[in-house]
Tab-separated table of C-alpha atoms in Angstrom:
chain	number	residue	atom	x	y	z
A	1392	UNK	CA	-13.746	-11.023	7.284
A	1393	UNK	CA	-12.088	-14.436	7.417
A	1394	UNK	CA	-10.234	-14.524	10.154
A	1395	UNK	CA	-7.259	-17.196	9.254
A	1396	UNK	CA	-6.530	-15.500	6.246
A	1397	UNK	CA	-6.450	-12.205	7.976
A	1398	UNK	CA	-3.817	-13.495	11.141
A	1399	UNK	CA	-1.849	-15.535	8.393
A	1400	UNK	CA	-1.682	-12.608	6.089
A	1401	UNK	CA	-0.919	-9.838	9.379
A	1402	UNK	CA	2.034	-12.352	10.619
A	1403	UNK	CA	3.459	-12.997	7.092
A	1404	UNK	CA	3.911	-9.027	6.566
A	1405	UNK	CA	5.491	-8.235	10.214
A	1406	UNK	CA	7.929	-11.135	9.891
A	1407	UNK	CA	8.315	-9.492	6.619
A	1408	UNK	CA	9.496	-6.189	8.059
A	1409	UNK	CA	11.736	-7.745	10.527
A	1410	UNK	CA	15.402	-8.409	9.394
A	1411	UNK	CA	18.021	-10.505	11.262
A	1412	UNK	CA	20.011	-7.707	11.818
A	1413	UNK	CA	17.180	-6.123	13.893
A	1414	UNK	CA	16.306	-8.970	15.225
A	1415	UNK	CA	20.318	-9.634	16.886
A	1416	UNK	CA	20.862	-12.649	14.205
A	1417	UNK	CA	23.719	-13.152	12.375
A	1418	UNK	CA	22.812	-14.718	9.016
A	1419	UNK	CA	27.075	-14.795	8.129
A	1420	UNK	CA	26.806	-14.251	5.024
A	1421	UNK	CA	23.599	-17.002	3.360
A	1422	UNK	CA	21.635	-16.120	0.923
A	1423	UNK	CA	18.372	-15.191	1.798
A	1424	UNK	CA	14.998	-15.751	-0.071
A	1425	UNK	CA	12.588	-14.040	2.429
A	1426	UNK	CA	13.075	-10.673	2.947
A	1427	UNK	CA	12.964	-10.156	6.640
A	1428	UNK	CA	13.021	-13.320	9.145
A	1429	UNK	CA	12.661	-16.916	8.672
A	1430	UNK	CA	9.653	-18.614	10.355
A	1431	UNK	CA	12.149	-20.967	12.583
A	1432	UNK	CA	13.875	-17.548	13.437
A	1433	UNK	CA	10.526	-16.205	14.780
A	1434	UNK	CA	9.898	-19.871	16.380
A	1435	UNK	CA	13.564	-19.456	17.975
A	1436	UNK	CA	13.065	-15.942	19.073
A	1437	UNK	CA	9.577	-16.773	20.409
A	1438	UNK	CA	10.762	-20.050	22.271
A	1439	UNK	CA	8.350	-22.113	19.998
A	1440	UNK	CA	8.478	-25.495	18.031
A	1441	UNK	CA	8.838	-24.436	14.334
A	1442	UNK	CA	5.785	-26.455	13.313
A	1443	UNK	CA	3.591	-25.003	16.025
A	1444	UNK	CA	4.627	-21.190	15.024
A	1445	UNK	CA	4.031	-22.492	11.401
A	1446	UNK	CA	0.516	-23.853	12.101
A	1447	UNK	CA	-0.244	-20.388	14.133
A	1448	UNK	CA	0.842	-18.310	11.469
A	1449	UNK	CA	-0.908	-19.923	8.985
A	1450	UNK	CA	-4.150	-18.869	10.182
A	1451	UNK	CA	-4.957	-21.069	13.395
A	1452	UNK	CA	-4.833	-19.140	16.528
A	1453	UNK	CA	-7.334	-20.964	18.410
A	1454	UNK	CA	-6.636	-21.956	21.846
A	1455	UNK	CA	-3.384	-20.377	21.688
A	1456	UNK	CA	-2.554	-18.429	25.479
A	1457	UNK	CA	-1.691	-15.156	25.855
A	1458	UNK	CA	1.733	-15.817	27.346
A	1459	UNK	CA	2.375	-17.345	23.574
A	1460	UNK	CA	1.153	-14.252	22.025
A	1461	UNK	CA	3.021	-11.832	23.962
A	1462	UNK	CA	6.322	-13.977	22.726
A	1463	UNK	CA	5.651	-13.125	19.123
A	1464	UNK	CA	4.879	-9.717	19.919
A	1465	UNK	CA	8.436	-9.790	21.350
A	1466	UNK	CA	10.319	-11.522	18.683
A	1467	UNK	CA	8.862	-9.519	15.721
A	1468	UNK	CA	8.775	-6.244	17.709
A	1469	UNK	CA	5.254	-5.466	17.677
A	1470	UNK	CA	4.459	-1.815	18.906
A	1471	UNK	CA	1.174	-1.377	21.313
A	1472	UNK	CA	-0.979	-1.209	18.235
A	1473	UNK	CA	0.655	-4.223	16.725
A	1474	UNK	CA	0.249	-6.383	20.008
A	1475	UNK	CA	-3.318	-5.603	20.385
A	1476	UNK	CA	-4.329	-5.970	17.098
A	1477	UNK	CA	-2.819	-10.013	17.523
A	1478	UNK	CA	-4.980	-10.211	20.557
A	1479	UNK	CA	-7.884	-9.254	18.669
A	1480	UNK	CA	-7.339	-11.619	15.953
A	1481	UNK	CA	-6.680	-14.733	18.808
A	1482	UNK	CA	-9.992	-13.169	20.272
A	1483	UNK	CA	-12.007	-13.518	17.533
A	1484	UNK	CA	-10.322	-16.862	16.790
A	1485	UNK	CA	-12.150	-18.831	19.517
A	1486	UNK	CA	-15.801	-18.025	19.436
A	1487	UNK	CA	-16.316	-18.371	23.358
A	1488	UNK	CA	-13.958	-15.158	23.482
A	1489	UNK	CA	-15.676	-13.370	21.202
A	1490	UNK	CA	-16.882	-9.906	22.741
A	1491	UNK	CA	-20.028	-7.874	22.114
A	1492	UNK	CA	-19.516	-5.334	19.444
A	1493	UNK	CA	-18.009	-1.980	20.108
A	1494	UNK	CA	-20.569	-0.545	17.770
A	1495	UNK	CA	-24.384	0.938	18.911
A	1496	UNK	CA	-25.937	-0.280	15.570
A	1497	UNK	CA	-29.359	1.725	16.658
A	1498	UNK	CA	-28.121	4.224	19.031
A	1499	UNK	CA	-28.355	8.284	18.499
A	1500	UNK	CA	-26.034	10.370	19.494
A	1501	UNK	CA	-27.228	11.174	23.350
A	1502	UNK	CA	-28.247	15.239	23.671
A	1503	UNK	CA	-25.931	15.584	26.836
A	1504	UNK	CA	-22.695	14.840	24.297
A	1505	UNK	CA	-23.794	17.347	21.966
A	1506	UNK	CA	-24.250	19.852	24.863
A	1507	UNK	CA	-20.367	18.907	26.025
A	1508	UNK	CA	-19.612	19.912	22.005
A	1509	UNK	CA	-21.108	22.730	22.211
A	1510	UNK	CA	-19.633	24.051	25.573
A	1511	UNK	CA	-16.284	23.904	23.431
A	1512	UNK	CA	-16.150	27.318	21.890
A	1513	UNK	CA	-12.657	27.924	20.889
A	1514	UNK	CA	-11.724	24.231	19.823
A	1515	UNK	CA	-13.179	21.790	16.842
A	1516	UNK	CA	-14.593	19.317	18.954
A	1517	UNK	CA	-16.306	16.422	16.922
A	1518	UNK	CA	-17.424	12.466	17.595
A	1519	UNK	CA	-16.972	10.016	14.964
A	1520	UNK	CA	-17.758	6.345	15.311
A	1521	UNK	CA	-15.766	3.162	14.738
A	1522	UNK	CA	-16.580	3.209	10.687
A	1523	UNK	CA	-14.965	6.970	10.614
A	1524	UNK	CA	-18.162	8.440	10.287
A	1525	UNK	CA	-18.437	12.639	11.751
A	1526	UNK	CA	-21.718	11.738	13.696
A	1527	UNK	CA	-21.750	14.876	15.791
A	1528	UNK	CA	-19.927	18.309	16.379
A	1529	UNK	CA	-19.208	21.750	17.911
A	1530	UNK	CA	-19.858	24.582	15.197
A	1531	UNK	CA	-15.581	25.336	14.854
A	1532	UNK	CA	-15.645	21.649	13.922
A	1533	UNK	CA	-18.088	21.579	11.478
A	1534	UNK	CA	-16.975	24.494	9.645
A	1535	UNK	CA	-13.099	23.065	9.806
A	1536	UNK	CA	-14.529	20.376	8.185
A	1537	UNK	CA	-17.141	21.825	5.195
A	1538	UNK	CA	-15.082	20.149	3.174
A	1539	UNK	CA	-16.839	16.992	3.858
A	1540	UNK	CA	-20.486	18.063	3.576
A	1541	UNK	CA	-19.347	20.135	0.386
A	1542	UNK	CA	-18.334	17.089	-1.611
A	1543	UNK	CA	-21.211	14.633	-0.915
A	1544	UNK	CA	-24.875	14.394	-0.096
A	1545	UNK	CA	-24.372	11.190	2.276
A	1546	UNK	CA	-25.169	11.527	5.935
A	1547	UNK	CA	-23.152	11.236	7.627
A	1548	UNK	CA	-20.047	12.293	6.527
A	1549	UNK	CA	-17.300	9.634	6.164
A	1550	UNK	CA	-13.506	10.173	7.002
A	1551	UNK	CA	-12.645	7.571	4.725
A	1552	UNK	CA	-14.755	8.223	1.592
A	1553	UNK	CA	-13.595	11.840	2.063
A	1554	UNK	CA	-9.472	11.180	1.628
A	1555	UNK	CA	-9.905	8.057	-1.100
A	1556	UNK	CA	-12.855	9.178	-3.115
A	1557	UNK	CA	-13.099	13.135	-2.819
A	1558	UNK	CA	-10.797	14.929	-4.872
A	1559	UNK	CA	-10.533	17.801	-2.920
A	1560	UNK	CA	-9.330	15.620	0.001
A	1561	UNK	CA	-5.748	16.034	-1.499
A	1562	UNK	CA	-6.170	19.797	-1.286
A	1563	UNK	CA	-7.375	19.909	2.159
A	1564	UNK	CA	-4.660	17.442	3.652
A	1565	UNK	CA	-1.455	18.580	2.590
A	1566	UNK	CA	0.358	15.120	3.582
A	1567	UNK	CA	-2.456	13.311	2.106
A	1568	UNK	CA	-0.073	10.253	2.171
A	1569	UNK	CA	-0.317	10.526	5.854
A	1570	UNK	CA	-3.389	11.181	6.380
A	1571	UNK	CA	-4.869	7.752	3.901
A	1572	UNK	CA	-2.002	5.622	5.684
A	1573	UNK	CA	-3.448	6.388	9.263
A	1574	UNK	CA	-6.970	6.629	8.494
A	1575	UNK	CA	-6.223	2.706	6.934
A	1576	UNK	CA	-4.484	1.461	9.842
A	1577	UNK	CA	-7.596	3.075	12.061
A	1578	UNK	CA	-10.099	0.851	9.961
A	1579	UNK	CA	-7.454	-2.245	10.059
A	1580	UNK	CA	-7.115	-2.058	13.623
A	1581	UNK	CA	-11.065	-1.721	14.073
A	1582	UNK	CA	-11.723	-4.383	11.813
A	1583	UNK	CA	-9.748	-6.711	14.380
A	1584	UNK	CA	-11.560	-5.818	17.059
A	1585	UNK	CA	-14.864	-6.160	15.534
A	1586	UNK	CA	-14.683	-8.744	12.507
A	1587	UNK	CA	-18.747	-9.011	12.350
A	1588	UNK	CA	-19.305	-5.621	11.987
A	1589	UNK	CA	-21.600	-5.767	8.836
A	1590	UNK	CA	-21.542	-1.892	8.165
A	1591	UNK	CA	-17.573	-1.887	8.644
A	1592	UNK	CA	-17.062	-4.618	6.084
A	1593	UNK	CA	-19.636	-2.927	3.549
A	1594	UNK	CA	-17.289	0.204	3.908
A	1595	UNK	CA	-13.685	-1.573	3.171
A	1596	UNK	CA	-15.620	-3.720	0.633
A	1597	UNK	CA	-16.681	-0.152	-1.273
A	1598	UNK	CA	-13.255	1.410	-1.018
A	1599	UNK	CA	-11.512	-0.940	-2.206
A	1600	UNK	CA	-13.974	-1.366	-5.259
A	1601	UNK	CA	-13.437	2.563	-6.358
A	1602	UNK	CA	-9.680	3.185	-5.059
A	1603	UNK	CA	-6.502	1.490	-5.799
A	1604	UNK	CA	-4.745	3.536	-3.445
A	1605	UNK	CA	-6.627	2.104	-0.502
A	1606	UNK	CA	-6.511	-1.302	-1.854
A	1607	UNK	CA	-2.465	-0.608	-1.364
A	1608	UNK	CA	-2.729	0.653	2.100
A	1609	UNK	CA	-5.509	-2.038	3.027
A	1610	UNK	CA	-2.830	-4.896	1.752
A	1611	UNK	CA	-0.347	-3.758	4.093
A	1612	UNK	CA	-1.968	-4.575	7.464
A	1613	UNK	CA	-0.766	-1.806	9.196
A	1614	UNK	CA	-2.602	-1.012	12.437
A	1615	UNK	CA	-1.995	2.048	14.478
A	1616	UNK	CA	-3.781	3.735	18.008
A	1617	UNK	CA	-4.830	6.756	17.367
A	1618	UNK	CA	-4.934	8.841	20.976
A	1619	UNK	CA	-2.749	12.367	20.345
A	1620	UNK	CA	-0.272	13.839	17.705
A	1621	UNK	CA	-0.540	16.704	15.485
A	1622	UNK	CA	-2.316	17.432	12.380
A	1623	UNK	CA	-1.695	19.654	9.671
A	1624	UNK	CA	-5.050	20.885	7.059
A	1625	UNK	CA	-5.413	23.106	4.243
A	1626	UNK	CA	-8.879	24.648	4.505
A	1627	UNK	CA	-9.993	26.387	1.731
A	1628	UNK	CA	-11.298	29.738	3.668
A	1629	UNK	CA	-8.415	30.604	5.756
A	1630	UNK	CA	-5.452	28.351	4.991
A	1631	UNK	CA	-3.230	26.194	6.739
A	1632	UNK	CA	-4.011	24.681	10.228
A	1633	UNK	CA	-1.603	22.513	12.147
A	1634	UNK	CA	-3.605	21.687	15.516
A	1635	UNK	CA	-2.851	18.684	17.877
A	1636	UNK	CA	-5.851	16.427	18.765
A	1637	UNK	CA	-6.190	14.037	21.873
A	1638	UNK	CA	-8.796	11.347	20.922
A	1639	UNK	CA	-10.697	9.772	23.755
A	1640	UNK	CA	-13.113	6.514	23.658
A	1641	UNK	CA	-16.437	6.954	25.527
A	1642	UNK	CA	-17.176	3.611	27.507
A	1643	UNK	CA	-20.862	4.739	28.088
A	1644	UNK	CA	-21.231	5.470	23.935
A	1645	UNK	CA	-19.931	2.264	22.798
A	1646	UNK	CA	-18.514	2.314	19.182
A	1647	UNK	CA	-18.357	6.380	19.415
A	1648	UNK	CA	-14.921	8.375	20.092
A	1649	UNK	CA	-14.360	12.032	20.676
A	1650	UNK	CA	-11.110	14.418	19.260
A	1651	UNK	CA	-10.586	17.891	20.220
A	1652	UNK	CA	-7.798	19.816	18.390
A	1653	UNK	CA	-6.246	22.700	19.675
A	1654	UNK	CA	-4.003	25.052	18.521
A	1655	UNK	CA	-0.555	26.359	20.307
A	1656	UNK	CA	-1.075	29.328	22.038
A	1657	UNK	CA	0.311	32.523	20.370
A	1658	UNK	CA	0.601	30.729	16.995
A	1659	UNK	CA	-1.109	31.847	13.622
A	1660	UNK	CA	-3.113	28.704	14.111
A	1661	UNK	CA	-5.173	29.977	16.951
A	1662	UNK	CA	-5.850	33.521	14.758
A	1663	UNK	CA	-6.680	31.194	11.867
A	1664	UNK	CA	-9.050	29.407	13.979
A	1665	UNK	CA	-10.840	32.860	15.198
A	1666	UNK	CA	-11.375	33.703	11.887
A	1667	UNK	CA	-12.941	29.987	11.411
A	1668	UNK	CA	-15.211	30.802	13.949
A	1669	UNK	CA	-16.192	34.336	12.457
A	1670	UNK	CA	-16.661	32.664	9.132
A	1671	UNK	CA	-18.756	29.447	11.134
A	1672	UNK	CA	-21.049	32.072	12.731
A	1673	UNK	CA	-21.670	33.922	8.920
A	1674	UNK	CA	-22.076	30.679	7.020
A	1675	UNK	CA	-25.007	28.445	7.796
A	1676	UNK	CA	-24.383	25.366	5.288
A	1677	UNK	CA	-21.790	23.884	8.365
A	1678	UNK	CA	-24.869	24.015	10.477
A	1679	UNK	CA	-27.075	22.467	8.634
A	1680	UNK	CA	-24.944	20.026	7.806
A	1681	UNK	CA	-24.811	19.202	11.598
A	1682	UNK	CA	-28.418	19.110	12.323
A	1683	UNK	CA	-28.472	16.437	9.078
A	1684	UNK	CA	-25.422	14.313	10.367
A	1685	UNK	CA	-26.618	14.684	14.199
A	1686	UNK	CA	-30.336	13.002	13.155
A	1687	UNK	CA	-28.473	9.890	11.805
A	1688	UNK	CA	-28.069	6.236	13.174
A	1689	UNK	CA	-24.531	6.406	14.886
């Protein structure tokens, strides 16, 4: 991914979103032809020259020093997701900063994190990897998820091609608005932090071939963290689930990430997911979808 085009294009669409009034500026009354700030607002607000916040947002972020970042982050109100991602971007802009990749392009999943999976009996308990693939899981996962395995004979299973290319996807997320926004802002934020991952590009580069939706959510540059929260899925043998997950990164995996949802105690969630776990133990297609997606390159 071309880097200049991607900062120019991220800082265009956050000053964008910004208007003077959020920003404390009183505009008394001119007429506007941006629709948030001006660039020499941002400059102002950031304690820059105009031409040198012009040249970074046009693309050039080399050499520029963190204390410069953090002051746009400041002026155009960057969340923690926001102010990484720019990090990232000024990263990957100077090559000698350039980290190793987060992904393990030939690693398996290790046996001692399927064996943590599998100690998790009355949770879905999964890994996926930076390209939202489902690389590994408990059984309650794997049947929560069928939905996946039962729309496509690619191992393994893909987050993303599931919500913009699977029909069913819209059945099985009931906000499916929600649910293409954040998994978008997931890949946008992953594609900061690793710009040369090959396998990454190849997957935005097919999605936005075969879906105009994602094409829309890809355009926006939103980025997002995605650690805890609450989801809500419609699963086809026994109904509605809302679960919250806590996502954490494993620094001895690189590239790989693992979610656990749970469900409130008392609530028809947790019956609905003892009945998931019956129906898991009866069916065996969720299982052998495992031992298919657990055999793949991570």
């Amino acid at each position: 991914m071309d880097n200049r085009s991607e900062v120019r294009e991220f800082l265009m669409s956050r000053r964008a979103r910004v208007t003077p009034d959020r920003a404390g500026i009183e505009t008394f009354g001119d007429r506007r032809r941006v629709p948030g700030l001006r660039r020499e607002e941002v400059a102002r607000l950031a304690g820059l020259s105009v031409d040198y916040y012009t040249r970074l947002e046009r693309g050039n972020l080399r050499g520029v020093s963190d204390a410069v970042l953090e002051a746009i982050a400041r002026a155009l109100m960057f969340d923690a997701a926001e102010r990484e991602h720019l990090f990232d971007l000024a990263r990957n802009a100077n090559p000698a900063g350039v980290r190793a990749p987060r992904e393990a392009a030939d690693a398996t999943v290790r046996p001692e994190l399927q064996y943590l999976l599998d100690a998790i009996q009355t949770a879905p308990a999964f890994l996926q990897n930076n390209r939202m693939d489902l690389v590994a899981g408990n059984a309650l996962a794997l049947a929560m998820y069928s939905p996946l395995y039962a729309g496509t004979t690619i191992r393994p299973v893909n987050f993303s091609r599931h919500i913009f290319l699977d029909p069913s996807a819209r059945d099985f997320y009931p906000d499916w608005d929600r649910a293409a926004w954040t998994n978008v802002t997931i890949l946008r934020r992953e594609a900061g932090r690793n710009p040369r991952d090959k396998r990454l590009q190849a997957l935005v580069g097919e999605l936005s071939t075969q879906s105009v939706e994602f094409r829309e959510y890809w355009a926006a540059h939103d980025v997002r963290r995605h650690y805890a929260g609450q989801k809500t899925f419609r699963h086809p043998v026994v109904g509605g689930l809302e679960l919250h997950y806590q996502t954490l990164e494993l620094d001895q995996d690189p590239g790989l990430s693992m979610t656990v949802f749970v469900a409130t105690p008392g609530s028809p969630t947790e019956e609905s997911l003892r009945l998931l776990a019956s129906w898991a133990m009866t069916e065996d297609a969720p299982r052998t979808a495992h031992r298919a997606a657990s055999t793949e390159r991570a």
